[in-house]
mmCIF file of C-alpha atoms and ligand atoms in Angstrom:
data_model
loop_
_atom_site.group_PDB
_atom_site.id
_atom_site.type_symbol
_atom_site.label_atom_id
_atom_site.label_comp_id
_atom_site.label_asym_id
_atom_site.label_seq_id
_atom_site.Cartn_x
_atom_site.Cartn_y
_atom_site.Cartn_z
ATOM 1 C CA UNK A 1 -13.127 6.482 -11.645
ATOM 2 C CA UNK A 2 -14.966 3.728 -9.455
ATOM 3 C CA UNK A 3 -12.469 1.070 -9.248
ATOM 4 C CA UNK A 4 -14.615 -2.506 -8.602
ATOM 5 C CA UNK A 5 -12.166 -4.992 -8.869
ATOM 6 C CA UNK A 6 -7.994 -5.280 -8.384
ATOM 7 C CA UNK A 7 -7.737 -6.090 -12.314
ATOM 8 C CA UNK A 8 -8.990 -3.081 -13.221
ATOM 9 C CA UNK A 9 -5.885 -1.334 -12.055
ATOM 10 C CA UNK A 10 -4.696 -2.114 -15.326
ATOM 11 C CA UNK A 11 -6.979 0.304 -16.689
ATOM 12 C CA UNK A 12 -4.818 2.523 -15.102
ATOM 13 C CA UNK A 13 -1.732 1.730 -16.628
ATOM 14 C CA UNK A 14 -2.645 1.317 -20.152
ATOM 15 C CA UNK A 15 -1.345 3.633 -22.278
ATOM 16 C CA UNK A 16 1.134 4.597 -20.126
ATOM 17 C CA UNK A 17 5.306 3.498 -20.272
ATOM 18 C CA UNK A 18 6.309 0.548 -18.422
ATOM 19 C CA UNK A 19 7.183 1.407 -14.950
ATOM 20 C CA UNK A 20 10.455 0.304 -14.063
ATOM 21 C CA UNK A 21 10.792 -1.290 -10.871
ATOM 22 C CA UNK A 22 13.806 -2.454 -9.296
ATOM 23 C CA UNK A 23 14.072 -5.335 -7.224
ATOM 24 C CA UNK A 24 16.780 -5.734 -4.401
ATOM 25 C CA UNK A 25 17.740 -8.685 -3.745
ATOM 26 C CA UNK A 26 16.183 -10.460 -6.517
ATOM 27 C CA UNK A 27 17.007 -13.967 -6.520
ATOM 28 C CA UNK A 28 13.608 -14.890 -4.834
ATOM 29 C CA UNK A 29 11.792 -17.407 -6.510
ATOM 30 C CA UNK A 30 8.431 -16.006 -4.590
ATOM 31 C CA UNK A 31 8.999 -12.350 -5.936
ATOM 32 C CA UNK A 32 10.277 -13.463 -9.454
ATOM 33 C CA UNK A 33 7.632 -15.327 -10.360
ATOM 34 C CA UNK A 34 5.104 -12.635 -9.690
ATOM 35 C CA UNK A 35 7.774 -10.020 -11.821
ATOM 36 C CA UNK A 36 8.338 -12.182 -14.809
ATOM 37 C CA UNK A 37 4.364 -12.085 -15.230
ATOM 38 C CA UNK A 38 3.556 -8.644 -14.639
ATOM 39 C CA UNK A 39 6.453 -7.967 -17.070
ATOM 40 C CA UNK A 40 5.087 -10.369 -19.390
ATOM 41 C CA UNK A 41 1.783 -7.973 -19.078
ATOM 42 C CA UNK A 42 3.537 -5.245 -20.305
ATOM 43 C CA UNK A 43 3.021 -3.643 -16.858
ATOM 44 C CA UNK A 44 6.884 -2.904 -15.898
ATOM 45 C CA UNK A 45 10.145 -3.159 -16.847
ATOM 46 C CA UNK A 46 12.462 -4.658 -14.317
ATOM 47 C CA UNK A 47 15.687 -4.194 -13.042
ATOM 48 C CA UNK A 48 16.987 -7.075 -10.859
ATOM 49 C CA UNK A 49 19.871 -6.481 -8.753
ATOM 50 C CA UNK A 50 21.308 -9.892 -6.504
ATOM 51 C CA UNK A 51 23.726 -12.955 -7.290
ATOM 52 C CA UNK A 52 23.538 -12.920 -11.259
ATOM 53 C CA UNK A 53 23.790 -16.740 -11.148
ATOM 54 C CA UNK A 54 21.006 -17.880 -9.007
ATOM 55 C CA UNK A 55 18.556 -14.966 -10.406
ATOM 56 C CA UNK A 56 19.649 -16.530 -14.137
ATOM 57 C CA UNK A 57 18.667 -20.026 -12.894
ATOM 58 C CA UNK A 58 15.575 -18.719 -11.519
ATOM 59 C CA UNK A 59 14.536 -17.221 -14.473
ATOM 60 C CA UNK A 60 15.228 -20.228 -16.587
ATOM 61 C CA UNK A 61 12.294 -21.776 -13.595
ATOM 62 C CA UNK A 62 10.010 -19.053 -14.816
ATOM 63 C CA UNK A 63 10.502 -19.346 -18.269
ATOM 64 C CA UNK A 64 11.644 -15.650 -18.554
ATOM 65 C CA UNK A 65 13.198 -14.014 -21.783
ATOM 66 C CA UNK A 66 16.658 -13.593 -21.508
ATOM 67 C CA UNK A 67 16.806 -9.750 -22.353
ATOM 68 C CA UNK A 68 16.265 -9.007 -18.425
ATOM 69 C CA UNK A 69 18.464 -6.150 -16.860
ATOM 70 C CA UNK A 70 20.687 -7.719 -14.057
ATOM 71 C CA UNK A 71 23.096 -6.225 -11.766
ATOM 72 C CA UNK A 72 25.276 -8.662 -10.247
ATOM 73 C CA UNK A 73 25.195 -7.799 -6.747
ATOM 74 C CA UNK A 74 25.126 -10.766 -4.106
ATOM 75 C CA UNK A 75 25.730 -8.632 -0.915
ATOM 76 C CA UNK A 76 21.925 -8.924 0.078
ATOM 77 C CA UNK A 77 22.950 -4.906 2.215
ATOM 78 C CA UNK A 78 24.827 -4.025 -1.222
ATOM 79 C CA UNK A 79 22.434 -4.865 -3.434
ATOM 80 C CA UNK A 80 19.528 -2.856 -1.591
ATOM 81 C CA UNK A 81 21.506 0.254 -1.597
ATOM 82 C CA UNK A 82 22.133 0.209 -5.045
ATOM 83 C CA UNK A 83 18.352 -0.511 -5.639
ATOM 84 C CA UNK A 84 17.514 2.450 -3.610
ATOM 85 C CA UNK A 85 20.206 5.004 -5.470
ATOM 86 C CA UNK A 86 18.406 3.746 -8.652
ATOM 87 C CA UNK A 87 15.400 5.084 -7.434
ATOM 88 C CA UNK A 88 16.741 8.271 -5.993
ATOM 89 C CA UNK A 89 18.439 8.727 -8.868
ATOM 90 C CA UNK A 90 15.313 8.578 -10.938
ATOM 91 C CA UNK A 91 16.170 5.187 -12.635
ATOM 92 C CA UNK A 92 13.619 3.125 -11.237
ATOM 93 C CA UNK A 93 9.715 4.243 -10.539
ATOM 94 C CA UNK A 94 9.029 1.376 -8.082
ATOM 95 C CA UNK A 95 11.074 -0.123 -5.443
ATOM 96 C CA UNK A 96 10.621 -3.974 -5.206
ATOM 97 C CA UNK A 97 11.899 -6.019 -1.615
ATOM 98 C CA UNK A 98 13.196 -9.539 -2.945
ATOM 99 C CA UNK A 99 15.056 -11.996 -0.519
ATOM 100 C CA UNK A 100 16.145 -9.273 2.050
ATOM 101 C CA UNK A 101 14.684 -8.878 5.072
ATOM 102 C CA UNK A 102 11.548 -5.704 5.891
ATOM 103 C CA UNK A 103 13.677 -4.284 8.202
ATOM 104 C CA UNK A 104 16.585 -4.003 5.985
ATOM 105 C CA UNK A 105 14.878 -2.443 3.374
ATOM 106 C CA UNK A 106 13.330 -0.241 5.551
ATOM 107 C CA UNK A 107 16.627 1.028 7.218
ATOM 108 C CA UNK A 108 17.858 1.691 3.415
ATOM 109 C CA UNK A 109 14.906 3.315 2.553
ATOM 110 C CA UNK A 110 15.405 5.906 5.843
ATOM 111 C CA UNK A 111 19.078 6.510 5.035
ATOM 112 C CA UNK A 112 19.315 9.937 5.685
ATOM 113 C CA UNK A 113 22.448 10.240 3.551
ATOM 114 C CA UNK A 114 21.092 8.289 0.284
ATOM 115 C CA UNK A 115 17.762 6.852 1.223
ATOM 116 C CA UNK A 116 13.948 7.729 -0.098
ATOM 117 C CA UNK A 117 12.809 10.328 2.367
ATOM 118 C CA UNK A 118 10.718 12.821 1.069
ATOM 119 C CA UNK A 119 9.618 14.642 4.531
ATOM 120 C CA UNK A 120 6.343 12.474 4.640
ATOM 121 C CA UNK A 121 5.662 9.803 6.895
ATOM 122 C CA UNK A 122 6.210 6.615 5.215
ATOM 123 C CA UNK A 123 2.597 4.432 5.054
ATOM 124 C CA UNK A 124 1.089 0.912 4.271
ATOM 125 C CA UNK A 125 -1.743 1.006 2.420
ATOM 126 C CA UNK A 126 -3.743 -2.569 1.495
ATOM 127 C CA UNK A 127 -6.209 -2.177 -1.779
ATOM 128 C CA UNK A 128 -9.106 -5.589 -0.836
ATOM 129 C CA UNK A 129 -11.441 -6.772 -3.472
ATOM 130 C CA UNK A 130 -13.958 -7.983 -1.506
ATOM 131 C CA UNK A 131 -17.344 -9.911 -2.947
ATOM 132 C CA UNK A 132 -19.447 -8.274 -0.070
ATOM 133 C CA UNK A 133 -18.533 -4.747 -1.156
ATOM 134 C CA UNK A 134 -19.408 -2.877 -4.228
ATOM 135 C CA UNK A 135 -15.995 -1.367 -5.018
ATOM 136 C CA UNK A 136 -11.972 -1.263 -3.908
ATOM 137 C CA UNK A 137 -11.452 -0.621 -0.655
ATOM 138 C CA UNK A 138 -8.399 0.555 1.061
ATOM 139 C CA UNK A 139 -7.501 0.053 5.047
ATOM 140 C CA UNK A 140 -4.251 1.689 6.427
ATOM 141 C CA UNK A 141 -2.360 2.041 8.142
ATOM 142 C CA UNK A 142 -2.047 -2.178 9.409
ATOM 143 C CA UNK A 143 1.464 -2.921 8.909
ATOM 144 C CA UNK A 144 3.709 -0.050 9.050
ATOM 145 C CA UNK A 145 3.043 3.147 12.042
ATOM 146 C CA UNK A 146 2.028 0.907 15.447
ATOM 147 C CA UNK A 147 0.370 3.818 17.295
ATOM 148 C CA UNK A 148 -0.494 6.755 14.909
ATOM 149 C CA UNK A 149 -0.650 9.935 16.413
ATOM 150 C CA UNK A 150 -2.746 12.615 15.362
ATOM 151 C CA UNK A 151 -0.639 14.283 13.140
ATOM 152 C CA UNK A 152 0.978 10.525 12.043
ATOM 153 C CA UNK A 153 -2.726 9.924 10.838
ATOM 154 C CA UNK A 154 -2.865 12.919 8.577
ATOM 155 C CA UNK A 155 0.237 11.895 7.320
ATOM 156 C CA UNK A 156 -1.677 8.487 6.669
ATOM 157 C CA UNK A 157 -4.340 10.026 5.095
ATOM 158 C CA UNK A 158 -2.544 11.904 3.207
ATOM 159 C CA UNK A 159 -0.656 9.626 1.469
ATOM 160 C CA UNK A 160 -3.329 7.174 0.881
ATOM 161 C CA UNK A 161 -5.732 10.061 -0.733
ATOM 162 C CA UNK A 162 -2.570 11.053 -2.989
ATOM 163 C CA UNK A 163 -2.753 7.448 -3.816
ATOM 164 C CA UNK A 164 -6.171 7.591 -4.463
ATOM 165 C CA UNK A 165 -6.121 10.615 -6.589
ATOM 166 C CA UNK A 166 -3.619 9.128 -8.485
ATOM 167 C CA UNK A 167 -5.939 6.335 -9.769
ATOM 168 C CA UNK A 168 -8.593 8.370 -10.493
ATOM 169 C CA UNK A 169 -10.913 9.252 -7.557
ATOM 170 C CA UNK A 170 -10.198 13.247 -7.410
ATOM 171 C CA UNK A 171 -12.245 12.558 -3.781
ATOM 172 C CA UNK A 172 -12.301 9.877 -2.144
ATOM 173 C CA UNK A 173 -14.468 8.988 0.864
ATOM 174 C CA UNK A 174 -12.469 8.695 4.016
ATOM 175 C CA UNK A 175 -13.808 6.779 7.255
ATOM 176 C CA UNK A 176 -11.970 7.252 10.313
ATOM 177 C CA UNK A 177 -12.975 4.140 12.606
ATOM 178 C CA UNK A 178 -13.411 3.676 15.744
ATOM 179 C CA UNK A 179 -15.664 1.347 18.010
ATOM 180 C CA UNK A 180 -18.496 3.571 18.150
ATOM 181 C CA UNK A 181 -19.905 6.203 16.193
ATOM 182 C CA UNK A 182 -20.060 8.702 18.465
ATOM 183 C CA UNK A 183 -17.301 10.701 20.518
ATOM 184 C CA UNK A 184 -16.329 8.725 23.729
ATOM 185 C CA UNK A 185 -13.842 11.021 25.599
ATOM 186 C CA UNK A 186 -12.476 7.778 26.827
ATOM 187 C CA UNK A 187 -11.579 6.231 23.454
ATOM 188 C CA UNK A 188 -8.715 8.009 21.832
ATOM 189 C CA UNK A 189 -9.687 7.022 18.045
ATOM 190 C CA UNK A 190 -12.774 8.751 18.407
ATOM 191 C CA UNK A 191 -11.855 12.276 19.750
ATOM 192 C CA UNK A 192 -8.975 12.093 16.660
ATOM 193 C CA UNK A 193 -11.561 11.512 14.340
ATOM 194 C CA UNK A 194 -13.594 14.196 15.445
ATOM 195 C CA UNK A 195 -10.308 16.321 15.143
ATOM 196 C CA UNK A 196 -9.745 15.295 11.203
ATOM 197 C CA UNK A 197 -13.027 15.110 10.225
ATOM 198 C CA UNK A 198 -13.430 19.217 11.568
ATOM 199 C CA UNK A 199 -10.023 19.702 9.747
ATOM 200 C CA UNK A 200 -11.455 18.458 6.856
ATOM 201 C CA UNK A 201 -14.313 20.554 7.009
ATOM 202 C CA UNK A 202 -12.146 23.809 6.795
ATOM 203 C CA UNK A 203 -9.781 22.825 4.216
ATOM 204 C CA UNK A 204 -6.538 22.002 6.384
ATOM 205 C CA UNK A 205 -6.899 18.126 4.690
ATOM 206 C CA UNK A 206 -7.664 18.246 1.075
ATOM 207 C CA UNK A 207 -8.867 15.993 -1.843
ATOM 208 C CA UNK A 208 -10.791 14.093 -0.325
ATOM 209 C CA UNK A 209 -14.445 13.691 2.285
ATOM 210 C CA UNK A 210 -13.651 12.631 5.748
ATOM 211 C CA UNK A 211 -15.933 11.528 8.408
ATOM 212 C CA UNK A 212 -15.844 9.728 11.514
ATOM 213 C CA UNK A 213 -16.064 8.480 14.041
ATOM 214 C CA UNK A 214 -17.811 5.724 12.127
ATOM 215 C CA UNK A 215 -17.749 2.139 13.035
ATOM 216 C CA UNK A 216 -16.997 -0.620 10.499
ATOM 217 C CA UNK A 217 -20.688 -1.389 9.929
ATOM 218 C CA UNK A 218 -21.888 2.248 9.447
ATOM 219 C CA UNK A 219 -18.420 3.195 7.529
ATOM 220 C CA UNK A 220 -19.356 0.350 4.828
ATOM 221 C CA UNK A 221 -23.048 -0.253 4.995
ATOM 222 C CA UNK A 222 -25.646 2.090 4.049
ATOM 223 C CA UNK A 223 -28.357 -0.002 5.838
ATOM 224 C CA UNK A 224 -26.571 0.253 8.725
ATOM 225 C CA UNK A 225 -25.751 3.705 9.269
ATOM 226 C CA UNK A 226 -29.336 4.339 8.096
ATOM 227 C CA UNK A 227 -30.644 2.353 11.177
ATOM 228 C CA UNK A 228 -28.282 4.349 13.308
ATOM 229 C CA UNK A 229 -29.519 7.938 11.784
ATOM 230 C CA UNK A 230 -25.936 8.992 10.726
ATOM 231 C CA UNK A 231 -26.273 11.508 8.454
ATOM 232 C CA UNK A 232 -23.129 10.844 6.258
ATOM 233 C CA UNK A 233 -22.019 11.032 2.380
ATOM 234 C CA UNK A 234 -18.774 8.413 3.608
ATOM 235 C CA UNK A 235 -20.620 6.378 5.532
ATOM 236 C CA UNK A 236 -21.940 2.784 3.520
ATOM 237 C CA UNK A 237 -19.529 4.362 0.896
ATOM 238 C CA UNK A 238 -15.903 4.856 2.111
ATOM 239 C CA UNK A 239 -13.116 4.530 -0.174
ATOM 240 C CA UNK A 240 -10.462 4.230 2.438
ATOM 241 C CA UNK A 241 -10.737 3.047 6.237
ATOM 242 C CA UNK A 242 -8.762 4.712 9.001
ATOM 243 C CA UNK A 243 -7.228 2.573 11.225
ATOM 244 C CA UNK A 244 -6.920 3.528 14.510
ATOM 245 C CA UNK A 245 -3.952 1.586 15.549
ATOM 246 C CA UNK A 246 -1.824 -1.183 13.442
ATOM 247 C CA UNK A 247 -3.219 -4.544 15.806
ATOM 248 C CA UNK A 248 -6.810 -2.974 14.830
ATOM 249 C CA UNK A 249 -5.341 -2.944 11.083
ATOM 250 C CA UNK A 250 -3.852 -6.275 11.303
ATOM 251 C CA UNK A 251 -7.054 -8.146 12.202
ATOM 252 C CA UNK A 252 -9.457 -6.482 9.803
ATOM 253 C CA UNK A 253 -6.752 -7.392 6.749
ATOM 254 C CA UNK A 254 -6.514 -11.242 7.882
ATOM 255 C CA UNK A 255 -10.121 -11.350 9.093
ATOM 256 C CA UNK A 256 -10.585 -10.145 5.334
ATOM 257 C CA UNK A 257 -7.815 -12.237 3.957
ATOM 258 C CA UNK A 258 -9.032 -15.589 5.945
ATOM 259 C CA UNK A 259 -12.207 -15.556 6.369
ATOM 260 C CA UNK A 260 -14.336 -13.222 3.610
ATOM 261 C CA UNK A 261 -11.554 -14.782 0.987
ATOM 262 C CA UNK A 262 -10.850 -11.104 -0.305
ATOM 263 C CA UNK A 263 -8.041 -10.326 -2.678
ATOM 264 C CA UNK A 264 -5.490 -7.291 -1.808
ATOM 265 C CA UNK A 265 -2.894 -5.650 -3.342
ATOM 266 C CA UNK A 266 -0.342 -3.737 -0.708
ATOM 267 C CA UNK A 267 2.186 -0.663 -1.059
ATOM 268 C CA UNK A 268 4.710 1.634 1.250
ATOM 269 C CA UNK A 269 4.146 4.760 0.788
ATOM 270 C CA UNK A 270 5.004 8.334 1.536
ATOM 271 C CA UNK A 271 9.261 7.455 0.037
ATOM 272 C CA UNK A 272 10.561 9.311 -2.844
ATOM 273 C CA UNK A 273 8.923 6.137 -5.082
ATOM 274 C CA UNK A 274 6.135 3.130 -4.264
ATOM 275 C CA UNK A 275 7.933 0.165 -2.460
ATOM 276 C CA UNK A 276 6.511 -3.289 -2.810
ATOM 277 C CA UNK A 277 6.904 -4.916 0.298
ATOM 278 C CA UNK A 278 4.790 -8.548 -0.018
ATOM 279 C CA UNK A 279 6.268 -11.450 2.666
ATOM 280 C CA UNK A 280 6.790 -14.593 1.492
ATOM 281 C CA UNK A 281 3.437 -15.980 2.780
ATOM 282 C CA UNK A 282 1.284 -13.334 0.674
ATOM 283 C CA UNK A 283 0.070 -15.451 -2.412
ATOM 284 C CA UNK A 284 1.625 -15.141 -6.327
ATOM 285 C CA UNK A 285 -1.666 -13.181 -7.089
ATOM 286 C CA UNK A 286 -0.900 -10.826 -4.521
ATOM 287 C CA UNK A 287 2.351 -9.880 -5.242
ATOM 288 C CA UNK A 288 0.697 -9.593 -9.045
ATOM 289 C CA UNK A 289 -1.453 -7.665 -8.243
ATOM 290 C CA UNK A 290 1.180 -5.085 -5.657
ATOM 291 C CA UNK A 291 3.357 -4.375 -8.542
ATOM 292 C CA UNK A 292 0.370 -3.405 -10.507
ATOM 293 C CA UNK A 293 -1.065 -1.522 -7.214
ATOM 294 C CA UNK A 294 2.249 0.435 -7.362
ATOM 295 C CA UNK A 295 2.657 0.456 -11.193
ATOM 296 C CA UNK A 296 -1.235 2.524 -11.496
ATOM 297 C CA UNK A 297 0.093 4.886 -8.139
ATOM 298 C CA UNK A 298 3.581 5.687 -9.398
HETATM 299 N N1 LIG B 1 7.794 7.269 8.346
HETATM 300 C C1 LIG B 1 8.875 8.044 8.179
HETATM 301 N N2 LIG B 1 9.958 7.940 8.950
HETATM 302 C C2 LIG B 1 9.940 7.028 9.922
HETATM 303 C C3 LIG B 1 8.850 6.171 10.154
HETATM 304 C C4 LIG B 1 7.733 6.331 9.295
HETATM 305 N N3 LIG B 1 6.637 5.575 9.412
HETATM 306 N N4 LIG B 1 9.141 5.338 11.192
HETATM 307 C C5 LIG B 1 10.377 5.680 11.590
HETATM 308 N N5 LIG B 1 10.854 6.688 10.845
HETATM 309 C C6 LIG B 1 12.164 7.331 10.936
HETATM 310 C C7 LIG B 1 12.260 8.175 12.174
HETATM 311 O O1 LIG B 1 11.931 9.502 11.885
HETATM 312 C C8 LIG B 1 13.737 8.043 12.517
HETATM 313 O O2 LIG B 1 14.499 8.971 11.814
HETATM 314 C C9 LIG B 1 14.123 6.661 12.023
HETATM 315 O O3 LIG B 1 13.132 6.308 11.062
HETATM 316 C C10 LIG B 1 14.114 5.630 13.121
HETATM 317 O O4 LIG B 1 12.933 5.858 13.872
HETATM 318 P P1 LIG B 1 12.454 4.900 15.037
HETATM 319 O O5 LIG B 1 13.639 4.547 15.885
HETATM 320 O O6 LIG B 1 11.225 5.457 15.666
HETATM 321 O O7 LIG B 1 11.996 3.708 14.162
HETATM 322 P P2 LIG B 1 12.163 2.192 14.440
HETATM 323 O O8 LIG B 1 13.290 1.687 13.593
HETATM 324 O O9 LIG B 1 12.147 1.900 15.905
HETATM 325 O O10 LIG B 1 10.753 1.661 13.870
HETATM 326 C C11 LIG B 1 10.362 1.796 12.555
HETATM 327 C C12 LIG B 1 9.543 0.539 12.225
HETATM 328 C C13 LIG B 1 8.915 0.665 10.855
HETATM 329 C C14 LIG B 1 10.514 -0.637 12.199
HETATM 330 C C15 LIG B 1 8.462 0.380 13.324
HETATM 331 O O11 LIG B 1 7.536 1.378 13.205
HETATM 332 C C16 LIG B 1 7.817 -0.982 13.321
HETATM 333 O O12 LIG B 1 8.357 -1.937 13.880
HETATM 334 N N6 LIG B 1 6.610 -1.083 12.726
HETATM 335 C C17 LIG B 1 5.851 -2.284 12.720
HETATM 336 C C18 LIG B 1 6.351 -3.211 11.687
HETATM 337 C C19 LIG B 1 5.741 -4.570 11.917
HETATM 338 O O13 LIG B 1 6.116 -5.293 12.821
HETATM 339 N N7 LIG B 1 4.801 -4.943 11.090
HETATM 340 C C20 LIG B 1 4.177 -6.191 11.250
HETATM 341 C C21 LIG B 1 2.949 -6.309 10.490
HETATM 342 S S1 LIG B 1 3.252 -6.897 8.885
#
C-alpha cells in the first residue's frame, strides 16, 4: 500500500472497530476538539478521564453528544495513571496526553510497576504530507531519544518499520542520513549507517530495505542520487528517514512544518499501545490527523 496523502490513513481504518483511546487529562479544549471530530468520523471511541465538570462544559463548546465515557478524575497525576492501567489492562488501544504535562506522561508511561513498557525503546515517529514528494514520508526519531546510539537506532527503526508494516508497506524503504553519502570516519552518523545498512543485508533487521549513508537530497530525489552515481533501490524513494540525532530531527520537521507548509501526523512508539503526544502549538488538523496516525498503527 503506497500511502500519498495523511487522509488516506483512513483507508486503513475502515472496516475495522473503533479504536478506543483514552485521554488523560482531558479537559483540554486543544485535544477535545480534535477527539470529538475524529469520533464523529467513526475513527475511535473515547474514554476521557479529568474534572467531569470542565470536560462536560467543554464538550457542550464542541457540540459533542452526550453519550461520552467520562471518568471523573481531576488529579491531573491521578488521572494519567488511571489512563495508563486502562491501557495495560487492555481497555484502551491508544493512549491520548490532554492538559498534563510530556514529562508527566512520560514518567507514567515508564512506571516500572504499572506503566507501558514492553522491553522496546520508546520512539517518535512524524508521518509529513509534503506537495514536493510523491508519497508519506516518515522522519524519526526528532522529539523523543537526543543522541541515539547504535543499538537505540535499531530500536528506532524498528519500531517505525513495525509501524509501517502495520499500514500496509510489508517493506518499507529506510534511509539512514547523514551529511554525506559516503563513510567519513569522522562523522559518527555515517559509520552507523554503514553498520545497519550491512545488518540489514544479512537479515539481523527485518521487514524492511535499508541504505545509507544517504544525504537528504539523494535519500528523496532520484535525480539527485542519479547525478551522484548511487546505486540505490531507497534512495529518491525512502519511506522513512533516519535521523541521526534529535536537533538534526527537529529542524528538518519545522523546516518542513514552516517553510514547505507540509502536513504531519506524530506518534510515541515502542509502549505497550500508540501514545498521542501533540503540544498545544501543533494545529487542530494535526492532532486529527495523530489520532488517526495511531488509530491505522494500533
Ligand atoms: N525508551 C525506553 N525507555 C526509556 C527511554 C526511551 N526512549 N528513555 C528513557 N527510558 C527509561 C530508562 O531506561 C530509565 O529506566 C528511565 O526511563 C529513566 O531514564 P533516563 O534517566 O535516561 O531518562 P530521562 O528521564 O533523563 O529522559 C527521558 C526523556 C524522554 C525525558 C529524555 O530522553 C528527553 O528529555 N528527551 C527529549 C525530549 C524533548 O525535549 N523533546 C523536545 C522536542 S519536542
Amino acid at each position: 500500500m503506497n500511502l500519498k496523502q495523511l487522509s488516506d490513513l483512513k483507508s486503513v481504518v475502515d472496516g475495522r472497530s473503533k479504536r478506543r483511546i483514552v485521554v488523560a487529562s482531558a479537559a483540554d479544549k486543544h485535544s477535545l476538539g480534535a477527539v470529538v471530530n475524529a469520533a464523529k468520523d467513526g475513527i475511535i471511541e473515547p474514554v476521557l478521564i479529568g474534572d467531569e465538570s470542565e470536560i462536560k462544559r467543554l464538550l457542550k463548546e464542541e457540540s459533542a453528544p452526550g453519550d461520552y465515557t467520562i471518568i471523573d478524575e481531576p488529579d491531573p497525576s491521578k488521572a494519567v495513571r488511571l489512563a495508563v492501567q486502562m491501557v495495560s489492562s487492555n481497555e484502551a488501544d491508544v493512549l491520548m496526553k490532554g492538559n498534563v504535562g510530556t514529562s508527566t506522561l512520560l514518567k507514567a508511561v515508564l512506571n516500572k510497576e504499572w506503566g507501558l513498557r514492553t522491553g522496546q525503546l520508546l520512539s517518535h515517529i512524524a508521518l509529513f504530507e509534503v506537495s514536493a514528494y510523491h508519497k508519506l514520508i516518515a522522519v524519526t526519531d526528532v522529539a523523543l531519544n537526543i543522541a541515539p546510539t547504535l543499538q537505540d537506532k535499531i530500536g528506532i527503526i524498528n519500531n517505525s518499520v513495525g509501524c509501517l508494516n502495520r499500514l500496509g508497506n510489508l517493506n518499507p524503504k529506510v534511509a539512514l542520513l547523514g551529511a554525506v553519502e559516503m563513510v567519513n570516519e569522522n562523522m559518527e552518523a555515517t559509520l552507523d549507517a554503514a553498520l545497519l545498512s550491512k545488518m540489514n543485508q544479512r537479515g539481523q533487521i527485518a521487514n524492511c530495505t535499508i541504505d545509507g549513508p544517504l544525504a537528504f537530497d539523494n535519500a528523496v530525489s532520484r535525480e539527485s542520487a542519479e547525478h551522484k552515481n548511487i546505486n540505490s533501490d531507497v534512495a529518491g524513494d525512502a519511506d522513512i528517514l533516519i535521523m541521526p540525532d534529535i536537533e538534526a530531527g527537529n529542524v528538518l520537521y519545522k523546516s518542513l512544518v514552516f517553510f514547505a507548509r507540509a502536513s504531519v501526523a506524530s506518534v510515541i512508539l515502542g509502549a505497550a499501545a500508540p501514545i498521542v503526544l501533540t503540544s498545544r502549538s501543533d494545529s487542530g488538523q494535526t492532532k486529527y490527523d495523530s489520532i488517526l496516525f495511531a488509530a491505522a498503527t494500533s
